[in-house]
mmCIF file of C-alpha atoms in Angstrom:
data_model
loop_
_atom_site.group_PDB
_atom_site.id
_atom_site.type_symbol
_atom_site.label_atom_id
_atom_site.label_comp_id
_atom_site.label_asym_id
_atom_site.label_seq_id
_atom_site.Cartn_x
_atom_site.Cartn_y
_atom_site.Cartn_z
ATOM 1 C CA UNK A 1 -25.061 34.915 -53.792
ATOM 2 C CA UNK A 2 -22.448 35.406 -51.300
ATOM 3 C CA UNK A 3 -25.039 34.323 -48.561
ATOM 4 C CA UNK A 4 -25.627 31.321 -50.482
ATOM 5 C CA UNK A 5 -22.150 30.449 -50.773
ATOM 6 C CA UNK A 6 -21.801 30.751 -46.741
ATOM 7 C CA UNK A 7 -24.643 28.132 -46.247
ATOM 8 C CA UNK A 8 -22.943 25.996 -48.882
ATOM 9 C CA UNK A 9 -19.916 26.124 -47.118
ATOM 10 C CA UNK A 10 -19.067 23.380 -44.460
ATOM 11 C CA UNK A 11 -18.664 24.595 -41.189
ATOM 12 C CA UNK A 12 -14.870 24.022 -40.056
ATOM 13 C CA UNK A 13 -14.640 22.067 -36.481
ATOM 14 C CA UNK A 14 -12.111 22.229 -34.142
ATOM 15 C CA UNK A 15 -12.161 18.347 -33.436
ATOM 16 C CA UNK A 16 -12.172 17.989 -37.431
ATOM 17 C CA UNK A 17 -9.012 19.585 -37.897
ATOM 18 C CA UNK A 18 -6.008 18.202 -38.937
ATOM 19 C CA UNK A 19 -3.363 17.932 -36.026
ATOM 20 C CA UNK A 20 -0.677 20.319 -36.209
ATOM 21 C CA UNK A 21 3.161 18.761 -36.316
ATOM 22 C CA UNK A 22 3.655 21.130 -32.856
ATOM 23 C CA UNK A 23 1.088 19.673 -30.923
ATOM 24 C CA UNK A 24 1.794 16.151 -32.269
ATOM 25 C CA UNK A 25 5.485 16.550 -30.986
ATOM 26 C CA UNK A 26 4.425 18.249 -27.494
ATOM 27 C CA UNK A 27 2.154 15.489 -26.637
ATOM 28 C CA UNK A 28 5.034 13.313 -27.746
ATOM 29 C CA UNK A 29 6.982 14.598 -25.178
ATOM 30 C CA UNK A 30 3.946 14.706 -22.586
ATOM 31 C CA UNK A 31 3.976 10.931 -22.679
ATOM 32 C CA UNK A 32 7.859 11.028 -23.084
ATOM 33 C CA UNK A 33 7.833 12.659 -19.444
ATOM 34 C CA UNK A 34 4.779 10.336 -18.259
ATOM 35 C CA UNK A 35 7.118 7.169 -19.381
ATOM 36 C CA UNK A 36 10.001 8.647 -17.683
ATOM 37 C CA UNK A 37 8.426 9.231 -14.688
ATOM 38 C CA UNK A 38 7.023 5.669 -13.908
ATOM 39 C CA UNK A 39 9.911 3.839 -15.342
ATOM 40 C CA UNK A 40 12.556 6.099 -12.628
ATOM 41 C CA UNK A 41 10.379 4.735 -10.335
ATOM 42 C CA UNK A 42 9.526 1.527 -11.203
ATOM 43 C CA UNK A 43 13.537 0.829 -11.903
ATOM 44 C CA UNK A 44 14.382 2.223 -8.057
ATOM 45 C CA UNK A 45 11.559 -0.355 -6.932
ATOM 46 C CA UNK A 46 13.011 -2.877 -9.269
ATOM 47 C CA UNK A 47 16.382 -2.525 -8.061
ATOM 48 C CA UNK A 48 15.974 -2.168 -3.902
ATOM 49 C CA UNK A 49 14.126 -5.454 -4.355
ATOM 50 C CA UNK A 50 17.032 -7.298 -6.557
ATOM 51 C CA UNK A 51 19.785 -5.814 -3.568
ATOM 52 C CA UNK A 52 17.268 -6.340 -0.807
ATOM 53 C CA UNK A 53 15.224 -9.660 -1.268
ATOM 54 C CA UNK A 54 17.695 -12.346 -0.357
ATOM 55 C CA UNK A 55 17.813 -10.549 2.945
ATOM 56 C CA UNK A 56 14.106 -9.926 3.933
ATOM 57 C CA UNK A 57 12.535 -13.382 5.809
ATOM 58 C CA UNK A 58 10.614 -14.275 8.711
ATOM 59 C CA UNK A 59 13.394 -14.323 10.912
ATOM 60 C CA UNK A 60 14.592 -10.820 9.705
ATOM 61 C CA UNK A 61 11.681 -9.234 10.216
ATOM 62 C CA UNK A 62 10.568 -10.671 13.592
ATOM 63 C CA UNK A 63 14.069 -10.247 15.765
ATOM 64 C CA UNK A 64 15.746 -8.020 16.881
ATOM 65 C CA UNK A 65 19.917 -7.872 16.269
ATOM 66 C CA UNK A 66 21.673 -10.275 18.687
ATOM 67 C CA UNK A 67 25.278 -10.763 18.579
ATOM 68 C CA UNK A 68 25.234 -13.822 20.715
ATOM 69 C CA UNK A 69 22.188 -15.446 18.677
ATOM 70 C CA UNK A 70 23.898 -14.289 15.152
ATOM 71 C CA UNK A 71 20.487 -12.932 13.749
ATOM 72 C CA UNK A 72 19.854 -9.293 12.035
ATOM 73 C CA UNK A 73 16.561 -8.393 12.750
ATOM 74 C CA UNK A 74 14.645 -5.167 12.326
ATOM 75 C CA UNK A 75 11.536 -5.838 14.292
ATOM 76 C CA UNK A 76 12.155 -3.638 16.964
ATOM 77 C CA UNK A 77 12.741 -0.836 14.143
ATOM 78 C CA UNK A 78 9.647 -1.553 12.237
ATOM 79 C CA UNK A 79 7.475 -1.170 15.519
ATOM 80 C CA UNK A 80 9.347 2.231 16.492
ATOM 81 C CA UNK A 81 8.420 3.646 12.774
ATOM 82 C CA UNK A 82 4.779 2.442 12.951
ATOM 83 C CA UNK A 83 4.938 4.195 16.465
ATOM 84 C CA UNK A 84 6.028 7.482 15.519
ATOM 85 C CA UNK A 85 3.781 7.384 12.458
ATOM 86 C CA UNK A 86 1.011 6.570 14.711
ATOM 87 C CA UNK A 87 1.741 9.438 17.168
ATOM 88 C CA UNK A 88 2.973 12.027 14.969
ATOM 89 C CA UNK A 89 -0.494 11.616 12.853
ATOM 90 C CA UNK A 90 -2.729 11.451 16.168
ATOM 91 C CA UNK A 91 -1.072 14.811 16.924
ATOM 92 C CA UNK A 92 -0.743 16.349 13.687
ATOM 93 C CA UNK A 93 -3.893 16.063 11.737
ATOM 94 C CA UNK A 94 -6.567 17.053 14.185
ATOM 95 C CA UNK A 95 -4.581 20.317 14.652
ATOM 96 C CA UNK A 96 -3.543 20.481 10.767
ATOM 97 C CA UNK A 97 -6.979 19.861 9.467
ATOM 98 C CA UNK A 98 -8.650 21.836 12.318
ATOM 99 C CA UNK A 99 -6.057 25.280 11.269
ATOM 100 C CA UNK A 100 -6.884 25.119 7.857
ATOM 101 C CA UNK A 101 -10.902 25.543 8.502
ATOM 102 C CA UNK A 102 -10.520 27.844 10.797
ATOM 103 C CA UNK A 103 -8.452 29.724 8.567
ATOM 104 C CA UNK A 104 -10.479 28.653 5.447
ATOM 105 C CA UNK A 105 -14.044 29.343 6.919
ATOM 106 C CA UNK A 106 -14.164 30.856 10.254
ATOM 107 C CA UNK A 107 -11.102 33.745 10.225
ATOM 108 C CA UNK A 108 -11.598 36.781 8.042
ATOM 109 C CA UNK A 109 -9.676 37.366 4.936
ATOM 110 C CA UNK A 110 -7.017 40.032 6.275
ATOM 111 C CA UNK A 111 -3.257 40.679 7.479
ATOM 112 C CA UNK A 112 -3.673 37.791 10.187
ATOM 113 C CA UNK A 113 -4.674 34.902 7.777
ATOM 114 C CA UNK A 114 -1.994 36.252 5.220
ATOM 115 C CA UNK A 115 0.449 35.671 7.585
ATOM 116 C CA UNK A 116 -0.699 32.327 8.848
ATOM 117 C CA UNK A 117 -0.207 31.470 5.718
ATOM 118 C CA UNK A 118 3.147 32.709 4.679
ATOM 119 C CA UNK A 119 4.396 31.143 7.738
ATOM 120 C CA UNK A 120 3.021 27.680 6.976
ATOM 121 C CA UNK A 121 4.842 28.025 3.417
ATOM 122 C CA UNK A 122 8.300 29.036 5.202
ATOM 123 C CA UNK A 123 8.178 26.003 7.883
ATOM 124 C CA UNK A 124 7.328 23.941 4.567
ATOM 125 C CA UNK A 125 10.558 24.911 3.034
ATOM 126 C CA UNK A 126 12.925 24.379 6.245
ATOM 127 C CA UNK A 127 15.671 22.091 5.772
ATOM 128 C CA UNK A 128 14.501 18.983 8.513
ATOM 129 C CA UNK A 129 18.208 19.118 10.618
ATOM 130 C CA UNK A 130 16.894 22.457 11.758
ATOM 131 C CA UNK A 131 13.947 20.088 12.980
ATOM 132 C CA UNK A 132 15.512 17.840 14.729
ATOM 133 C CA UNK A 133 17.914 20.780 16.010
ATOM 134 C CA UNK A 134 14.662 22.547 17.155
ATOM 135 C CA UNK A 135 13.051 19.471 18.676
ATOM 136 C CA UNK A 136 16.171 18.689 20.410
ATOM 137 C CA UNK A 137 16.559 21.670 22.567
ATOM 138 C CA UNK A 138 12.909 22.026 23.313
ATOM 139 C CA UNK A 139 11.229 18.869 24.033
ATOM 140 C CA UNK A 140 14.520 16.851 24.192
ATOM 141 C CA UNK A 141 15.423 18.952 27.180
ATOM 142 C CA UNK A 142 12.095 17.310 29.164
ATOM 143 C CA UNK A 143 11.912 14.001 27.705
ATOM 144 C CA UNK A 144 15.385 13.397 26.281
ATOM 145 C CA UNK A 145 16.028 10.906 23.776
ATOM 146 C CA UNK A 146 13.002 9.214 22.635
ATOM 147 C CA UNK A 147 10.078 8.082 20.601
ATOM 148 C CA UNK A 148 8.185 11.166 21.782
ATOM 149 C CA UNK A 149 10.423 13.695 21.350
ATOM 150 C CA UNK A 150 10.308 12.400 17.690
ATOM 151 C CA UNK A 151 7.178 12.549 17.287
ATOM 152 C CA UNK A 152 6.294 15.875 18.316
ATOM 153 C CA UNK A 153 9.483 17.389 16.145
ATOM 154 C CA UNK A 154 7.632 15.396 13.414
ATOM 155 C CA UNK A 155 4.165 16.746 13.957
ATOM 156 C CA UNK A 156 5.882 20.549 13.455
ATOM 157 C CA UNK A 157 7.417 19.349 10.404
ATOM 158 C CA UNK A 158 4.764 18.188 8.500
ATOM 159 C CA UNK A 159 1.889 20.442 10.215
ATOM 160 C CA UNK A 160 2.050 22.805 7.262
ATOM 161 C CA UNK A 161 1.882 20.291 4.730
ATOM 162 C CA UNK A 162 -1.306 18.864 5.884
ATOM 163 C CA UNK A 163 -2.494 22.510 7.123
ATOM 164 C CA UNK A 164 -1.919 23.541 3.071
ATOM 165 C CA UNK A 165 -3.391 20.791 1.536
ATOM 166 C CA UNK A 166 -6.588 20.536 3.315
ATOM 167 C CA UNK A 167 -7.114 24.448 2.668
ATOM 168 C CA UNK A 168 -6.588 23.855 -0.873
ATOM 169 C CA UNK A 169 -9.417 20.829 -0.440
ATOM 170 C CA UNK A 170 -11.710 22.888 1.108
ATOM 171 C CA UNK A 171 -11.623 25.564 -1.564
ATOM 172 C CA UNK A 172 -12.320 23.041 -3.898
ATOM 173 C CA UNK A 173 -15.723 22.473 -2.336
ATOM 174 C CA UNK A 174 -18.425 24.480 -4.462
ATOM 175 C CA UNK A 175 -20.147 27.600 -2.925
ATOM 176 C CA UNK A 176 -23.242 26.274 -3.488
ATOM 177 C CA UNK A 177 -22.607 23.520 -1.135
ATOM 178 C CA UNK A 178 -22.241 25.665 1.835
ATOM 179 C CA UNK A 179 -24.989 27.940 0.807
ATOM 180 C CA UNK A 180 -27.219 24.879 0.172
ATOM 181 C CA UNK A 181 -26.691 23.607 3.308
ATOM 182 C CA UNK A 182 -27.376 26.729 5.223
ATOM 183 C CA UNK A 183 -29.807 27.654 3.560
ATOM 184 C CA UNK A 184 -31.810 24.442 4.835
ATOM 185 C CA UNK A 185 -31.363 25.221 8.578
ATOM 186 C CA UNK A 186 -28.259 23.862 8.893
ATOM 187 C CA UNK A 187 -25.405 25.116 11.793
ATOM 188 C CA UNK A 188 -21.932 26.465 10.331
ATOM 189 C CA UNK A 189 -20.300 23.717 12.396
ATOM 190 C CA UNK A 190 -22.907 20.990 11.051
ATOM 191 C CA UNK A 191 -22.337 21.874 7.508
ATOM 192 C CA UNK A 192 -18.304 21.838 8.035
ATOM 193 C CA UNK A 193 -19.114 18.198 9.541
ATOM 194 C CA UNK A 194 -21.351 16.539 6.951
ATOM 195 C CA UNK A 195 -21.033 18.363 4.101
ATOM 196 C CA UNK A 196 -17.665 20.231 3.838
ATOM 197 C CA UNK A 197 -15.127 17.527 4.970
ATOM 198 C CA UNK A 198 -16.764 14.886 3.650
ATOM 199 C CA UNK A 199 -16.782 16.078 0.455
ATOM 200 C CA UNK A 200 -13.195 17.864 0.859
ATOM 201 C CA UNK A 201 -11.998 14.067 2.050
ATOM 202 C CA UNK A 202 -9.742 12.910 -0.891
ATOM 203 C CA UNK A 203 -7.579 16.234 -0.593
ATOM 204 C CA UNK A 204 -7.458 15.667 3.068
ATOM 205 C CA UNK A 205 -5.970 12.459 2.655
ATOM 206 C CA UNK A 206 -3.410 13.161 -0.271
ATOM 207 C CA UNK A 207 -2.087 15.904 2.609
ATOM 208 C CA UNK A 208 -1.736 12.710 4.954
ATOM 209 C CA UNK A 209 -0.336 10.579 2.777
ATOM 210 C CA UNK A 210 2.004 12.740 1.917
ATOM 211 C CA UNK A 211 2.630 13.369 5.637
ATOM 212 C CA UNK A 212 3.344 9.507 6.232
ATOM 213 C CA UNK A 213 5.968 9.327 3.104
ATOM 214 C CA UNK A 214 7.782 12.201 5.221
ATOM 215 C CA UNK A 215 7.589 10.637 8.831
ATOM 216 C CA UNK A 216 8.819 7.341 7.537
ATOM 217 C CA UNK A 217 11.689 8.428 5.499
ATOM 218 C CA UNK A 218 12.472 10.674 7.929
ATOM 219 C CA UNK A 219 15.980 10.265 9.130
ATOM 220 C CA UNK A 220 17.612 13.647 9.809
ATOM 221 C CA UNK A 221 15.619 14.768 12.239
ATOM 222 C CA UNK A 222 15.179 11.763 14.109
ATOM 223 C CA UNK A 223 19.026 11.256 14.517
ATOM 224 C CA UNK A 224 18.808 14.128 17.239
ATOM 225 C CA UNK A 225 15.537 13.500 19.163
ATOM 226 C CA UNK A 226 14.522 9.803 18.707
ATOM 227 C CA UNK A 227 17.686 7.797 19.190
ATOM 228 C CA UNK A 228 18.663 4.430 17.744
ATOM 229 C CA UNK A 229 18.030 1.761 20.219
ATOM 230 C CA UNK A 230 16.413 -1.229 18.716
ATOM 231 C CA UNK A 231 14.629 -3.479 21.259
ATOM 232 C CA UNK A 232 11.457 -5.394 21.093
ATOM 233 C CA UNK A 233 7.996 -4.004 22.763
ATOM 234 C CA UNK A 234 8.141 -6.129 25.117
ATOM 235 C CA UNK A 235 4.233 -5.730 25.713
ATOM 236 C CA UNK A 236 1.217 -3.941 25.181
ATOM 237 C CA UNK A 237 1.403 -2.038 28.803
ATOM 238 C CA UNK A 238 4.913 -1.676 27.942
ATOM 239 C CA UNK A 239 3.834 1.054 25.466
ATOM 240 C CA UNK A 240 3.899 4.041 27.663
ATOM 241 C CA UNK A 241 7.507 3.385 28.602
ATOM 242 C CA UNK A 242 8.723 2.273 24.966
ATOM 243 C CA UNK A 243 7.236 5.893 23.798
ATOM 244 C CA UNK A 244 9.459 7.503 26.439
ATOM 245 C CA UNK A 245 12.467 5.925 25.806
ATOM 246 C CA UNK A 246 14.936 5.879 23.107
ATOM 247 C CA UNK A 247 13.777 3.963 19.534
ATOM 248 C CA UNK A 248 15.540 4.040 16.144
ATOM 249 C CA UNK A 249 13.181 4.088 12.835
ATOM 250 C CA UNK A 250 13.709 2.049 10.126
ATOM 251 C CA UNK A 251 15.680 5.121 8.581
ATOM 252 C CA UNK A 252 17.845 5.198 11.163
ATOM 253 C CA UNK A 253 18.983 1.277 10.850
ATOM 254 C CA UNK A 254 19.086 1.752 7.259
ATOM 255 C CA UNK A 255 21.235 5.052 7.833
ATOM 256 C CA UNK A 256 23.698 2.649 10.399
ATOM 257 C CA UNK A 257 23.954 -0.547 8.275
ATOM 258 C CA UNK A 258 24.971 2.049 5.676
ATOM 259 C CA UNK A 259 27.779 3.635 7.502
ATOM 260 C CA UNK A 260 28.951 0.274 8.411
ATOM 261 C CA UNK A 261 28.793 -0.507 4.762
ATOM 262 C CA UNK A 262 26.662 -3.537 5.377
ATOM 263 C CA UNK A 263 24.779 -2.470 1.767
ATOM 264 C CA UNK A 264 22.897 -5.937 1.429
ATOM 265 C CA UNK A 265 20.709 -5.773 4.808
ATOM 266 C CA UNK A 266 20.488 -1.544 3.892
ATOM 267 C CA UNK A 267 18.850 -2.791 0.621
ATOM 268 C CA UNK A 268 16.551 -5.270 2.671
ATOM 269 C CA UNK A 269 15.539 -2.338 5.353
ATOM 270 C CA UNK A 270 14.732 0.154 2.101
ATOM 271 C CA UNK A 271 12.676 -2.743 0.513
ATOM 272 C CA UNK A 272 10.349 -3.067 3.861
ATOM 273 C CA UNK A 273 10.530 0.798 4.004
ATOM 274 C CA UNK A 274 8.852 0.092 0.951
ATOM 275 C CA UNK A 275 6.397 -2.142 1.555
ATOM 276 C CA UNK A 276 5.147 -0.344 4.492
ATOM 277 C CA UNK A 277 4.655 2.616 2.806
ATOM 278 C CA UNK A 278 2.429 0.979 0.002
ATOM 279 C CA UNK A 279 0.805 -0.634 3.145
ATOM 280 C CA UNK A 280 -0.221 2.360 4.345
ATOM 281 C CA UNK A 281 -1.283 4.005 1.573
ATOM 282 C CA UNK A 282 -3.198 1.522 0.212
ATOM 283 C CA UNK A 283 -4.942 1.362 3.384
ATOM 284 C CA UNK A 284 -5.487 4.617 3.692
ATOM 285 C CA UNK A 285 -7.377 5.020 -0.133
ATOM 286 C CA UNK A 286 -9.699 2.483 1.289
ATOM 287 C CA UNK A 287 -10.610 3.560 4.400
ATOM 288 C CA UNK A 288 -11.399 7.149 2.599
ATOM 289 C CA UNK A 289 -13.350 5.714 -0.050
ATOM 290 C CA UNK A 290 -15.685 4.841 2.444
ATOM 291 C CA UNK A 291 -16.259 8.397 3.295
ATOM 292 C CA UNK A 292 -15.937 10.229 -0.048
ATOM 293 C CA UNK A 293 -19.847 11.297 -1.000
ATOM 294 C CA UNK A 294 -18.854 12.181 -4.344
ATOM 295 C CA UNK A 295 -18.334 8.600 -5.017
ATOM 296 C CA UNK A 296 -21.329 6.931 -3.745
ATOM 297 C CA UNK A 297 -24.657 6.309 -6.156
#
């Protein structure tokens, strides 16, 4: 009988039971946060673009500031951020991508990768004035103020960020990959190549990402080893001298209109700070899709 009455007896489901008021309220508050979260962001968006729109046009984006023409422009600044962008990536990411698989694939699990590690964390965590402190005295001593010396205090700065992130891609990567691939003939180097990173890719890229939002709000540590000037590239072979000379970041104008409490062409420079930072990212997502394997049929 009591056998009978087990068969007889619906078998209880975890997706057929009856929400609890607990979870019902923490999943409230899950999408509570989530709201929270976009709307703090969408509302800062929101309101840069209210202060800053009536100052962003052609002509305030293509000059440069001239007290005998009248004009505000940030030209020269936006070419001086897309600069050090430029060079502090060329710099940084071969070197941060090529630490972490050494230290992911290559080095042996031991005191030396430990404290690799730990030290990547700690450079992480320092305050960017030390930076720009740092990157003064050393390369500001050869090269002075200048788009250079920015760049390189900027490639030590966010070195462990993209150093961390692609380790953390690269352990995502299943075993079997690696084994699969070697295990067909394959070289250690030729499986990091076409199997590894590709497949490690959209982790690679979040670290870079998050490596441009740094360089291009950057303002601390540009303030001692990039300078402020403001002038036009005058030309393409001009670029050699323009990255050893003096140039001030969009940051940095926005940091001066702000101490000279001109808050209306501040709001305009934060708005294109904006922009260009979408840009980029945007850009970036696509040019990575391209390579992620895990994505294509």
């Amino acid at each position: 009988m009591a056998d009978q009455e087990k068969q007889n007896t619906p078998a209880v489901s975890v997706l057929g039971k009856k929400p609890r008021v607990s979870d019902m309220i923490l999943l409230g508050l899950i999408y509570l946060c989530a709201i929270f979260a976009v709307a703090l962001i969408a509302g800062i968006i929101l309101y840069v673009a209210y202060r800053g729109i009536g100052v962003v046009n052609w002509t305030f984006l293509t000059t440069a500031p001239s007290f005998l023409k009248g004009t505000v422009g940030i030209a020269g600044n936006i070419i001086n951020t897309l600069l050090v962008v430029a060079l502090t990536l060329l710099i940084a990411t071969p070197v941060g991508v090529g630490s972490a698989i050494y230290l992911n694939e290559y080095a042996k699990e031991g005191r030396f990768t430990k404290i690799v590690e730990f030290t990547t964390e700690t450079l992480s965590g320092i305050p960017s004035i030390i930076y720009g402190l740092f990157g003064f005295m050393l390369f500001g001593s050869i090269w002075g103020y200048c788009i250079l010396t920015g760049s390189l205090t900027l490639t030590i700065m966010v070195l462990p960020l993209i150093t961390r992130n692609t380790q953390e891609a690269l352990k995502t990567v299943p075993a079997s990959y690696r084994t699969g691939a070697l295990g067909m003939g394959a070289t250690k180097w030729y499986m990091i190549r076409t199997v590894l990173l590709p497949s490690a890719m959209p982790g690679i890229v979040t670290g870079v990402i998050l490596a441009i939002g740094r360089i291009v709000g950057e303002s601390a540590a540009l303030l001692f080893t990039g300078g402020s000037d403001n002038s036009l590239l005058k030309s393409v072979t001009d670029l050699p001298g323009k990255l050893l000379s003096s140039g001030g970041t969009l940051t940095i104008a926005l940091y001066l209109y702000m101490s000279k409490a001109e808050y209306d062409t501040a709001f305009g420079i934060a708005l294109v700070l904006i922009v260009i930072v979408l840009l980029i990212n945007f850009a970036t997502k696509a040019l990575t899709a391209k390579f992620d394997v895990t994505r294509r049929k």
